Short mmCIF file of C-alpha atoms and ligand atoms in Angstrom, two decimals:
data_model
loop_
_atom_site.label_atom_id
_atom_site.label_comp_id
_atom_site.label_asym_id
_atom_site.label_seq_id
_atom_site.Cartn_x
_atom_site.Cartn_y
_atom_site.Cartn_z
CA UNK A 1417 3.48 36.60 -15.04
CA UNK A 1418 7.19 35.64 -15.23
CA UNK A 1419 8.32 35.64 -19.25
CA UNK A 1420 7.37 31.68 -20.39
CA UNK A 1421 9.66 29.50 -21.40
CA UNK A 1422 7.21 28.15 -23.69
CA UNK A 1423 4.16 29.62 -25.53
CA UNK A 1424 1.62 27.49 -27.55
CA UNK A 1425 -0.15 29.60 -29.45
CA UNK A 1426 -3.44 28.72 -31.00
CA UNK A 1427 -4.38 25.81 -29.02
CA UNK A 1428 -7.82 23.85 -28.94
CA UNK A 1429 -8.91 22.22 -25.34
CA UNK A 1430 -10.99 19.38 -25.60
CA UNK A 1431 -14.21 21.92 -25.13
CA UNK A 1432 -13.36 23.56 -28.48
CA UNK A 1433 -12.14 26.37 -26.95
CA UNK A 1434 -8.85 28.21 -28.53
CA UNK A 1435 -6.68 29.50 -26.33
CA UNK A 1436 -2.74 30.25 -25.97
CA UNK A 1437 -0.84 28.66 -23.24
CA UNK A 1438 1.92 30.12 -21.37
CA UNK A 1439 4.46 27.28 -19.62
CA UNK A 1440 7.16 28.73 -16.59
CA UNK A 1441 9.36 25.81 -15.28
CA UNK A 1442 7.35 23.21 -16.80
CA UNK A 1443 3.91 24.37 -15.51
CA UNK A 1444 0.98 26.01 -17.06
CA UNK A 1445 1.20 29.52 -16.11
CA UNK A 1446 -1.62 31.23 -17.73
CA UNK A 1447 -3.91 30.13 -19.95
CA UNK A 1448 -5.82 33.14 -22.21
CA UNK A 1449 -7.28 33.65 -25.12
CA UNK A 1450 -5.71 33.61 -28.42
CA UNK A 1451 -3.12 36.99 -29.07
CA UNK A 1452 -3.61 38.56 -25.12
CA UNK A 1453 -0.38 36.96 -24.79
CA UNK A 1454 1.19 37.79 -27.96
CA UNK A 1455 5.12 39.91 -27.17
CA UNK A 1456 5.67 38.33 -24.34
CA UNK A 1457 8.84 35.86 -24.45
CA UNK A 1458 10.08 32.36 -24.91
CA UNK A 1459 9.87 29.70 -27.54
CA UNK A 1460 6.72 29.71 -29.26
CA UNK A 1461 5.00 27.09 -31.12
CA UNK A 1462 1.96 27.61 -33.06
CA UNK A 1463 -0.41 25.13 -32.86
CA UNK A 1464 -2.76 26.09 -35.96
CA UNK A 1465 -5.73 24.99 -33.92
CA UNK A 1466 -4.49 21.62 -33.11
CA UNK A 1467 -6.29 19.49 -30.04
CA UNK A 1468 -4.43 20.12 -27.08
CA UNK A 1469 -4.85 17.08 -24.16
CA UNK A 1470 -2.87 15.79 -21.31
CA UNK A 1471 -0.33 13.30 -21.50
CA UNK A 1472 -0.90 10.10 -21.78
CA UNK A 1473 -0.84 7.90 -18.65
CA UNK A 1474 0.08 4.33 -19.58
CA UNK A 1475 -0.28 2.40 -16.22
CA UNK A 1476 0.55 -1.13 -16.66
CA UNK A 1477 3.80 -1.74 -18.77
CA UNK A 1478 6.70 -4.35 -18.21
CA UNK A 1479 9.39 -2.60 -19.65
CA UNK A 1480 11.69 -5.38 -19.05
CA UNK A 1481 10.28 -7.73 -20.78
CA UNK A 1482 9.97 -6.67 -24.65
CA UNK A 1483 11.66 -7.57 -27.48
CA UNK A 1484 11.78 -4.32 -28.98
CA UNK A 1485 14.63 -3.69 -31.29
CA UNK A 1486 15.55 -7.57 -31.62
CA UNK A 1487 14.59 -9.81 -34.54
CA UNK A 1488 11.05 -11.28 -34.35
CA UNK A 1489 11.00 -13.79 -31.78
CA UNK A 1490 7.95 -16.18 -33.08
CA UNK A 1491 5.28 -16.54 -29.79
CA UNK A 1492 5.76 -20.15 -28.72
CA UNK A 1493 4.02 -19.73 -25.16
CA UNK A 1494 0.49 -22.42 -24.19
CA UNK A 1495 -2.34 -20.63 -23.34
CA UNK A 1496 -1.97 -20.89 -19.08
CA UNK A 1497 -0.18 -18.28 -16.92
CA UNK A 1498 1.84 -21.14 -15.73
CA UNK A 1499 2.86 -22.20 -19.41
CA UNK A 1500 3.73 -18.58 -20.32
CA UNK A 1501 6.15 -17.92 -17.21
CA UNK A 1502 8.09 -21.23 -18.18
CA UNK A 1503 8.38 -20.06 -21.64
CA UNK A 1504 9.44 -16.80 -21.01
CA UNK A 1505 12.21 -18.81 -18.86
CA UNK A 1506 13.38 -20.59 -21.55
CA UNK A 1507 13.09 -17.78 -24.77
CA UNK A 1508 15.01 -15.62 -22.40
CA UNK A 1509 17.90 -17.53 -22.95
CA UNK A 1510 18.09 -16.87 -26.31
CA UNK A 1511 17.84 -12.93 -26.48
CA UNK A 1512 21.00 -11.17 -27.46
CA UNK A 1513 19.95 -7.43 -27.05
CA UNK A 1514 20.24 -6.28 -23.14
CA UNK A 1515 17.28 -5.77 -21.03
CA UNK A 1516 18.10 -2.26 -20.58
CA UNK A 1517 18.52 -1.62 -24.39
CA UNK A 1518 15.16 -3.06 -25.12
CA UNK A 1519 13.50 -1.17 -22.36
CA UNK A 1520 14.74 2.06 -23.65
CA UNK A 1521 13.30 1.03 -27.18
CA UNK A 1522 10.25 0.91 -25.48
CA UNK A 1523 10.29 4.09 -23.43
CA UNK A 1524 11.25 5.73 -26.64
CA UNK A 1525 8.41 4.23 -28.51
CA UNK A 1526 6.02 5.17 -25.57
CA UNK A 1527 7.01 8.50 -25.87
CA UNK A 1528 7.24 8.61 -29.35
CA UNK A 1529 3.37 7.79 -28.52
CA UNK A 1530 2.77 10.33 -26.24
CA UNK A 1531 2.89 8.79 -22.76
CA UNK A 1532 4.16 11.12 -20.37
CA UNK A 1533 4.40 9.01 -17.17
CA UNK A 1534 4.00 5.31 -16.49
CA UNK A 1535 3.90 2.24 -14.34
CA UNK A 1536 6.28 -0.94 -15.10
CA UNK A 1537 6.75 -3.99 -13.55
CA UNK A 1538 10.13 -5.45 -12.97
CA UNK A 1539 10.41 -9.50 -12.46
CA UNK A 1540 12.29 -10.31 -9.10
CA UNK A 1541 12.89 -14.14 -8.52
CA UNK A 1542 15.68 -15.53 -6.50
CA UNK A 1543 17.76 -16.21 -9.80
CA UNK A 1544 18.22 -13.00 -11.13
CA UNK A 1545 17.55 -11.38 -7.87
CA UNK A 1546 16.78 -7.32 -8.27
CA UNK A 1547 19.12 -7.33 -11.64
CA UNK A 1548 15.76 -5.67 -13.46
CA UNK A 1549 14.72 -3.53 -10.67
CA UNK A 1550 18.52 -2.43 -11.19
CA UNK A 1551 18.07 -1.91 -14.74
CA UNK A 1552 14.77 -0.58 -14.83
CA UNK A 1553 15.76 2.45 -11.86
CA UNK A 1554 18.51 3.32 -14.28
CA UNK A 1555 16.24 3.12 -17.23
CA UNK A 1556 14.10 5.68 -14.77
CA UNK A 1557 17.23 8.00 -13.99
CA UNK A 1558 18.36 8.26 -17.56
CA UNK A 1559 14.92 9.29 -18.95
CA UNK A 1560 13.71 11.19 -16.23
CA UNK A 1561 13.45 14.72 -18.00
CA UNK A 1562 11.12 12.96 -20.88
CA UNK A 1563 8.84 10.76 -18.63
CA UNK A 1564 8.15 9.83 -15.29
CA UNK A 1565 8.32 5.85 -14.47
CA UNK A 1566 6.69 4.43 -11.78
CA UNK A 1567 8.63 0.66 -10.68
CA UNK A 1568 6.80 -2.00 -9.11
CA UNK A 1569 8.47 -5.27 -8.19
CA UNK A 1570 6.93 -7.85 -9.68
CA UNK A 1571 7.42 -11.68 -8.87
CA UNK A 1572 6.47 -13.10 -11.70
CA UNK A 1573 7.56 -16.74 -10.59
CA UNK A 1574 5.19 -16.59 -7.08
CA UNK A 1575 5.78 -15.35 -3.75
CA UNK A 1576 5.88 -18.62 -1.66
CA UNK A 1577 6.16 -20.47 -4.90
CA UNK A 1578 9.43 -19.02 -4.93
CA UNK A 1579 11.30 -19.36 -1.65
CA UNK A 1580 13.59 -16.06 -1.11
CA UNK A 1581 11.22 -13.73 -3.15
CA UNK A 1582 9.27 -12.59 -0.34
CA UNK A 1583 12.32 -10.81 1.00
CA UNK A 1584 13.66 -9.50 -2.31
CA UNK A 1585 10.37 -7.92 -2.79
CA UNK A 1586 11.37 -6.11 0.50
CA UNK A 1587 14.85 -5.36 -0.97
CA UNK A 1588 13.55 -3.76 -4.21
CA UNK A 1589 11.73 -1.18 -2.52
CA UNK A 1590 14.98 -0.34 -0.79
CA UNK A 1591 16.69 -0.15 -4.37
CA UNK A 1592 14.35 2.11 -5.70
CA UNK A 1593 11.02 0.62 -6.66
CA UNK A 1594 8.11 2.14 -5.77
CA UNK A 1595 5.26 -0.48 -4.83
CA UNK A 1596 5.62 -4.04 -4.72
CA UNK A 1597 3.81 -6.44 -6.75
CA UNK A 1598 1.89 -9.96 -6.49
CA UNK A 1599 0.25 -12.78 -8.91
CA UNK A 1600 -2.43 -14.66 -8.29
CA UNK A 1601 -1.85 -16.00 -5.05
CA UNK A 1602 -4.56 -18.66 -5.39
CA UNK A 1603 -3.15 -20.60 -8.12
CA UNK A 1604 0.64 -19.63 -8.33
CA UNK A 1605 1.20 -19.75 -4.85
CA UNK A 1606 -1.56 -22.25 -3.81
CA UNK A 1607 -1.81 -19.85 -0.76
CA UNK A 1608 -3.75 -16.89 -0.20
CA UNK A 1609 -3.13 -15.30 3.03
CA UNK A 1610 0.18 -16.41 2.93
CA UNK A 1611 0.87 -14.61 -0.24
CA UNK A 1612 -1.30 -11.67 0.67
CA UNK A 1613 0.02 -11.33 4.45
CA UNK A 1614 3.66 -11.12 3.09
CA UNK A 1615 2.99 -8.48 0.34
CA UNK A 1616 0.93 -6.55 2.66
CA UNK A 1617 3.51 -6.93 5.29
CA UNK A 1618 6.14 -5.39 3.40
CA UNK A 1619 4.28 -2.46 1.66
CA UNK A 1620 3.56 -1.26 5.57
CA UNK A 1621 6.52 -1.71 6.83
CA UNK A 1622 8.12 0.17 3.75
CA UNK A 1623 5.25 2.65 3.03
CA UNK A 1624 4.96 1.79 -0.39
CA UNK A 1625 1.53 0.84 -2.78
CA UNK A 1626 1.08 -2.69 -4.40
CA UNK A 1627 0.16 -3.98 -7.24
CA UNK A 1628 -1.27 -7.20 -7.58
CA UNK A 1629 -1.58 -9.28 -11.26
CA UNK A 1630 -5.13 -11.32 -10.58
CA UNK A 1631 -5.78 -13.93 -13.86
CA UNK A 1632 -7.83 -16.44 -11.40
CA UNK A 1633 -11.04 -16.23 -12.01
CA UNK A 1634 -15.03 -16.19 -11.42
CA UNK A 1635 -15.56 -16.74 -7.16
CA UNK A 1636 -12.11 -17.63 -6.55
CA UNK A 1637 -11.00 -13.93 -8.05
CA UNK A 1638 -13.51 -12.40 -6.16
CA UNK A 1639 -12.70 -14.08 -3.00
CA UNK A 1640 -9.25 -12.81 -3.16
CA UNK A 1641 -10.44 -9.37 -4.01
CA UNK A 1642 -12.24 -9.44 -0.92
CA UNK A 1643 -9.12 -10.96 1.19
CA UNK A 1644 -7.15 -7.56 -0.10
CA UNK A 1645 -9.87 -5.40 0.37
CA UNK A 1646 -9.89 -6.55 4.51
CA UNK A 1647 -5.89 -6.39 4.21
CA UNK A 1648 -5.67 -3.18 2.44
CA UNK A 1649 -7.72 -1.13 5.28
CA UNK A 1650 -6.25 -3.19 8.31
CA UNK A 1651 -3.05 -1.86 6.88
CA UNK A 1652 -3.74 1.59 6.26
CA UNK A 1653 -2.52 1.62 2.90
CA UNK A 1654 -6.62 3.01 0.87
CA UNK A 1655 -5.86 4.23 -2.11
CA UNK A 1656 -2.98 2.99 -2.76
CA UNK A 1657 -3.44 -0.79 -3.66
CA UNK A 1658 -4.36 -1.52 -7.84
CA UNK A 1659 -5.63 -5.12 -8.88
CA UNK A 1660 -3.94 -5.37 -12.54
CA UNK A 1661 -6.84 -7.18 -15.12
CA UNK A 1662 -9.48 -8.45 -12.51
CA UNK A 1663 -10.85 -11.14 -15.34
CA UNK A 1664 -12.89 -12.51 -12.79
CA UNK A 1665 -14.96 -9.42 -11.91
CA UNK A 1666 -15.97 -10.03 -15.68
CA UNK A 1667 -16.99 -14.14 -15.05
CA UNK A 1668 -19.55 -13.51 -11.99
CA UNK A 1669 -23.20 -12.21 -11.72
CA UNK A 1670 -23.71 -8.80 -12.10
CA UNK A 1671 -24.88 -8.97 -8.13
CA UNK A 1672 -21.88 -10.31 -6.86
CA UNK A 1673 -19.56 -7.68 -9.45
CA UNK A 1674 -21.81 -4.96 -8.35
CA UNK A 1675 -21.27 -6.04 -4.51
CA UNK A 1676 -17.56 -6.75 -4.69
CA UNK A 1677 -16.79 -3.41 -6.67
CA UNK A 1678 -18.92 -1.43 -3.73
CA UNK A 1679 -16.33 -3.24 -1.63
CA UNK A 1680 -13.02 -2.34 -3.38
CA UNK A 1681 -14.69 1.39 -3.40
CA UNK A 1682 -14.64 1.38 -0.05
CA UNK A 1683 -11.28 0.38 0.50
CA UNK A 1684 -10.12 2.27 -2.02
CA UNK A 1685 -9.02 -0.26 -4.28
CA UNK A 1686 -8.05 0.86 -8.30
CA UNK A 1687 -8.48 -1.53 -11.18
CA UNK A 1688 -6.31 -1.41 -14.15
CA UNK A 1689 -7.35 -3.06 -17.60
CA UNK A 1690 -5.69 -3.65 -20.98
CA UNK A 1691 -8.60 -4.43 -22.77
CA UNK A 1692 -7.40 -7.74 -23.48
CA UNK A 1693 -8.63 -9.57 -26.70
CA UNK A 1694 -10.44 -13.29 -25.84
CA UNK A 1695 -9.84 -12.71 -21.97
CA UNK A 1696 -13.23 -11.47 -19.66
CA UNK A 1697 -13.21 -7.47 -18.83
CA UNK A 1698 -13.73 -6.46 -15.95
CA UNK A 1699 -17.17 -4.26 -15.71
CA UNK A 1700 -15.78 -1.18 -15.81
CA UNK A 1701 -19.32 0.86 -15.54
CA UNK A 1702 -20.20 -1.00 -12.48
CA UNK A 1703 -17.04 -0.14 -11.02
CA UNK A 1704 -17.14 3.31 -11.64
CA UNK A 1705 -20.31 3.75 -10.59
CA UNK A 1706 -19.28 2.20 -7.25
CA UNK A 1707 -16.28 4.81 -6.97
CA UNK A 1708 -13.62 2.44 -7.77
CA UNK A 1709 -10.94 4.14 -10.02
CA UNK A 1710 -10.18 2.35 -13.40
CA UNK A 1711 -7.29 3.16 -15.52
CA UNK A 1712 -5.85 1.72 -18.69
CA UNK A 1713 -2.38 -0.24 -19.58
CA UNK A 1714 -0.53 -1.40 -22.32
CA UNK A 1715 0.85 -4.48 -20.63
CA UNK A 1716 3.08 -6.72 -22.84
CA UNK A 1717 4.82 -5.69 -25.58
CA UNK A 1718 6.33 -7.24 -28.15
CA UNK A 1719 7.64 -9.98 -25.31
CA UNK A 1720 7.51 -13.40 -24.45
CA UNK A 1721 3.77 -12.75 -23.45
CA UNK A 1722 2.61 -11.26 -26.32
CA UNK A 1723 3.54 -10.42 -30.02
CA UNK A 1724 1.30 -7.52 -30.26
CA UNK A 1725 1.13 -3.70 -28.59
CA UNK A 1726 2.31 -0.23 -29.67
CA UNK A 1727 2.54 1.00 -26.69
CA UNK A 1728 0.01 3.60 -28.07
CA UNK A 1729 -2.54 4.93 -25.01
CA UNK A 1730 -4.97 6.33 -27.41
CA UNK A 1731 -5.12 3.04 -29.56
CA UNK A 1732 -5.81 1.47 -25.72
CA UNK A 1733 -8.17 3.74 -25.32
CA UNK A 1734 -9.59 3.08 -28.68
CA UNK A 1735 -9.48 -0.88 -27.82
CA UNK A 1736 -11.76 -0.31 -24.38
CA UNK A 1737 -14.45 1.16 -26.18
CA UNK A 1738 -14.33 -1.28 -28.97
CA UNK A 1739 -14.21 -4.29 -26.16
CA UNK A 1740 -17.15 -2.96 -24.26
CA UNK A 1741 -18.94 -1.62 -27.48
CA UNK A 1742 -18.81 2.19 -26.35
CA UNK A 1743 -19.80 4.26 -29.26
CA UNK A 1744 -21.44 7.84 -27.88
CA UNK A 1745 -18.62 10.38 -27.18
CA UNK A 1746 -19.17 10.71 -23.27
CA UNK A 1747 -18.32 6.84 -23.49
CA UNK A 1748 -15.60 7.20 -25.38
CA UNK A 1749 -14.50 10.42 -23.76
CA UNK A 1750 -14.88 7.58 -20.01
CA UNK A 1751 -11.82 6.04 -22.07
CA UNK A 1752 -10.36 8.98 -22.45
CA UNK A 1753 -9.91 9.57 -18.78
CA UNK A 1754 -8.66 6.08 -18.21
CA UNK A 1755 -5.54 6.81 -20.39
CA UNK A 1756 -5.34 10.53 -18.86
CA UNK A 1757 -6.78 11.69 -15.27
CA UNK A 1758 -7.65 8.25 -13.59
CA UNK A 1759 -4.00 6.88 -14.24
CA UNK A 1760 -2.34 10.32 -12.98
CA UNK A 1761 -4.36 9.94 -10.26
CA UNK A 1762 -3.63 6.35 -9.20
CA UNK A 1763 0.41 7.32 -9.95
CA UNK A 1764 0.02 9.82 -7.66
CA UNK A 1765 0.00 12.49 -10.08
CA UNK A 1766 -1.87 15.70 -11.12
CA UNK A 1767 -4.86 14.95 -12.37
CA UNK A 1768 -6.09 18.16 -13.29
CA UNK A 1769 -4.82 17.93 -16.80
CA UNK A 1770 -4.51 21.33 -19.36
CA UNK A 1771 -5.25 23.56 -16.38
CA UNK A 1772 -3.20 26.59 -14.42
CA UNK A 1773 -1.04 25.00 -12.25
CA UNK A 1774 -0.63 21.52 -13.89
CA UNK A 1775 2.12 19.92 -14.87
CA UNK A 1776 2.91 21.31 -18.63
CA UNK A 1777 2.68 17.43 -20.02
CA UNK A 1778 0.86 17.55 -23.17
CA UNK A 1779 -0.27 16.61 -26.35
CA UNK A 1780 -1.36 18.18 -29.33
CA UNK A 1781 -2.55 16.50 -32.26
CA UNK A 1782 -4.53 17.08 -35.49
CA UNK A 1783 -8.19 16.43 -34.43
CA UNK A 1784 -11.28 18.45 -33.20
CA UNK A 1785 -12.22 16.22 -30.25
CA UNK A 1786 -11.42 13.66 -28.15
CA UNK A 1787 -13.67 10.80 -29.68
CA UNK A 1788 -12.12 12.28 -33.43
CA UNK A 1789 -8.43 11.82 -31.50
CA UNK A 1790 -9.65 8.11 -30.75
CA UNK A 1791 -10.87 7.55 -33.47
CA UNK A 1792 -7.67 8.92 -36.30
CA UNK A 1793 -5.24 7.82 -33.67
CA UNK A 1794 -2.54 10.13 -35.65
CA UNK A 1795 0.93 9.60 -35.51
CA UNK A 1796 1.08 13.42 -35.88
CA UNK A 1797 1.61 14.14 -32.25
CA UNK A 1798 3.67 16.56 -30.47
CA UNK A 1799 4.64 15.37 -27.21
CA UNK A 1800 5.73 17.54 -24.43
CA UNK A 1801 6.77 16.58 -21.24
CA UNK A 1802 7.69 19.71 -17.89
CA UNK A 1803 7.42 22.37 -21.13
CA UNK A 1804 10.09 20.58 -23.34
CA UNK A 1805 9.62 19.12 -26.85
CA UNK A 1806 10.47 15.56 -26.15
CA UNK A 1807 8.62 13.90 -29.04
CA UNK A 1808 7.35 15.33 -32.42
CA UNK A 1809 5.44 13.19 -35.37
CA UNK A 1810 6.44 9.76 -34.26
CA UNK A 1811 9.73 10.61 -33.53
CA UNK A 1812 11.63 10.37 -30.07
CA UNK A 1813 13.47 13.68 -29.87
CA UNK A 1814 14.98 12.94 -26.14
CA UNK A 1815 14.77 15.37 -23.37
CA UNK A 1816 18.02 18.00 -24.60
CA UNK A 1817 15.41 19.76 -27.19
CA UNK A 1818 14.24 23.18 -26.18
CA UNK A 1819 11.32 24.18 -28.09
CA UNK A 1820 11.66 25.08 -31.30
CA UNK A 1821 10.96 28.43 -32.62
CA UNK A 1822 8.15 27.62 -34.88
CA UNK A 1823 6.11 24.43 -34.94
ZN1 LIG B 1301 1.26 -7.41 -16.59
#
């Protein structure tokens, strides 16, 4: 073994076991028991027997949309999608700080949480064009050694509803986001296929994922789950299509939620949830148990949308078990993997987590297990992201800090 650039000493997995961890170029290079390690080089940190876990995976964030680091900004939207995106219109108007300031408080304060990687949305609309999909891929470039971001385009106005958007969707994938996004094409567009065939369009022709935000609910969700689940194999694009909330999943009988999950499984369809509080979940044990992949996102933050989040991915976690009244540890550790391996793997990531060969993106925390982590939700965390200190206690340290020599 090459000398590491980082050793964590002292170390507990999520088994119990203790073990030291050596890191080379920002992967795990040898994990061993405590001291058969000891001598050899690098920064050490000594984790006293802290947990050691993966990084947190927060897959549904819309970094350009908080408030963070502006005054309070009293919530003035109605309760209907429609209402919100009107008021978000007209609060936006009255928001000194920069887009790009207030996403980098929130990257920061994601961090700060432990998130290692994540998926955002940016709004696209024919009147500010790709200006956040601009923002957002310099957002991206500037924090790129602390935490990997993930951009879809996101029209939060409607496709067709829009005139223009369809094609800007194209043109954001061409400026540097990653999927392309949709919104309920039943009742924002008034037209299924025709949003669906134009989203699915472009993500073949530009070999990119999508991800669609679906509020409609009960059959008419489910009916446009199925019309994605034909489009998504006629296209070739399994595995890499996510519906974002899927209330209506939550609204129909368990027969047809059992049925239409066995369908997204087989066209490899992801679900990702936020746990919202008065809106329907989505059964997530009937979806796993079909093979559909759920993961976990913060959503809004702090924004026009909501006054609430902390960006926090073990609080999330924490908030799905509380939703669905999970209480026994292999429920809670289900969670777990919804903020960790099933987000990595729906960004494309390693999933494998504190293993040889992974990614070195970790946290380690004061706790004895994963349901105890949960459950304290600590702000004692040390973040580190490709083997570098990038967060420690609550505090964003940024991506110049090598490790220091002692924890
Ligand atoms: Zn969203």
């Amino acid at each position: 073994m090459s000398d590491p650039s980082l050793l964590l000493v002292d170390g507990r997995l999520a088994d119990g076991t203790r073990v030291d961890i050596a890191v080379v170029d920002g992967i795990i290079e040898a994990i061993a028991a405590p001291g058969e390690m000891a001598g050899k080089g690098g920064n050490a940190i000594d984790l006293d027997g802290r947990l050691l876990l993966p990084g947190l995976i927060d897959g549904h964030l819309h970094l350009d949309k908080t408030f963070l680091g502006h005054e309070w900004v009293p919530h003035a939207a109605g309760p209907s999608v429609k209402e919100r995106i009107d008021n978000e219109v007209k609060v936006a108007e009255s928001i000194a700080l920069s887009v790009a300031e207030r996403a980098a408080n929130l990257v920061e304060l994601a961090v700060a949480k432990g998130t290692t990687s994540l998926r955002t949305h940016a709004d696209v609309d024919p009147d500010k064009g790709l200006e956040h999909v601009r923002i957002l891929t310099e957002v991206r470039e500037k924090y790129r050694d602390v935490v990997a971001i993930e951009i879809v385009a996101f029209p939060q106005q409607g496709v067709l509803a829009r005139p223009g958007t369809a094609e800007l969707l194209e043109a954001a994938t061409a400026a540097g986001a990653d999927r392309v996004g949709g919104l309920d094409p039943a009742t924002i567009d008034g037209d299924v296929a025709g949003q669906l065939d134009r989203l699915f369009a472009v993500a073949e022709r530009r070999g990119v994922g999508i991800d669609i935000h679906l509020h409609d609910g009960g059959l008419e969700g489910v009916q446009e789950i199925e019309q994605m689940a034909t489009r998504t194999e006629a296209h070739g694009l399994q595995g890499r299509v996510t519906v974002s909330h899927a209330y209506c999943l939550g609204q129909v009988d368990d027969g047809i939620a059992k049925r239409t999950a066995e369908r997204m499984a087989r066209a490899g369809i992801d679900v990702v949830t936020a746990a919202p509080g008065a809106l329907p979940m989505p059964p997530i044990d009937v979806l796993r148990a079909a093979g559909v992949r759920v993961f976990a996102g913060s959503d809004n933050i702090r924004d026009a949308w909501s006054p609430f989040g902390n960006a926090d991915m073990l609080e999330r976690a924490m908030l799905i078990a509380y939703r669905l009244g999970w209480r026994r540890d292999e429920e809670i550790a289900t969670a777990f993997e919804m903020v960790t391996a099933a987000g990595a793997a729906a960004l494309g990531l390693c999933e494998d987590g504190v293993a040889v060969g992974a990614p070195a993106d970790l946290i380690a925390l004061p706790a004895r297990s994963v349901p105890e982590a949960i459950a304290e939700r600590t702000p004692c965390r040390l973040v580190i992201k490709a083997g570098r200190v990038v967060a420690r206690d609550g505090e964003f340290i940024g991506p110049g800090s090598g490790a220091p020599a002692h924890d």
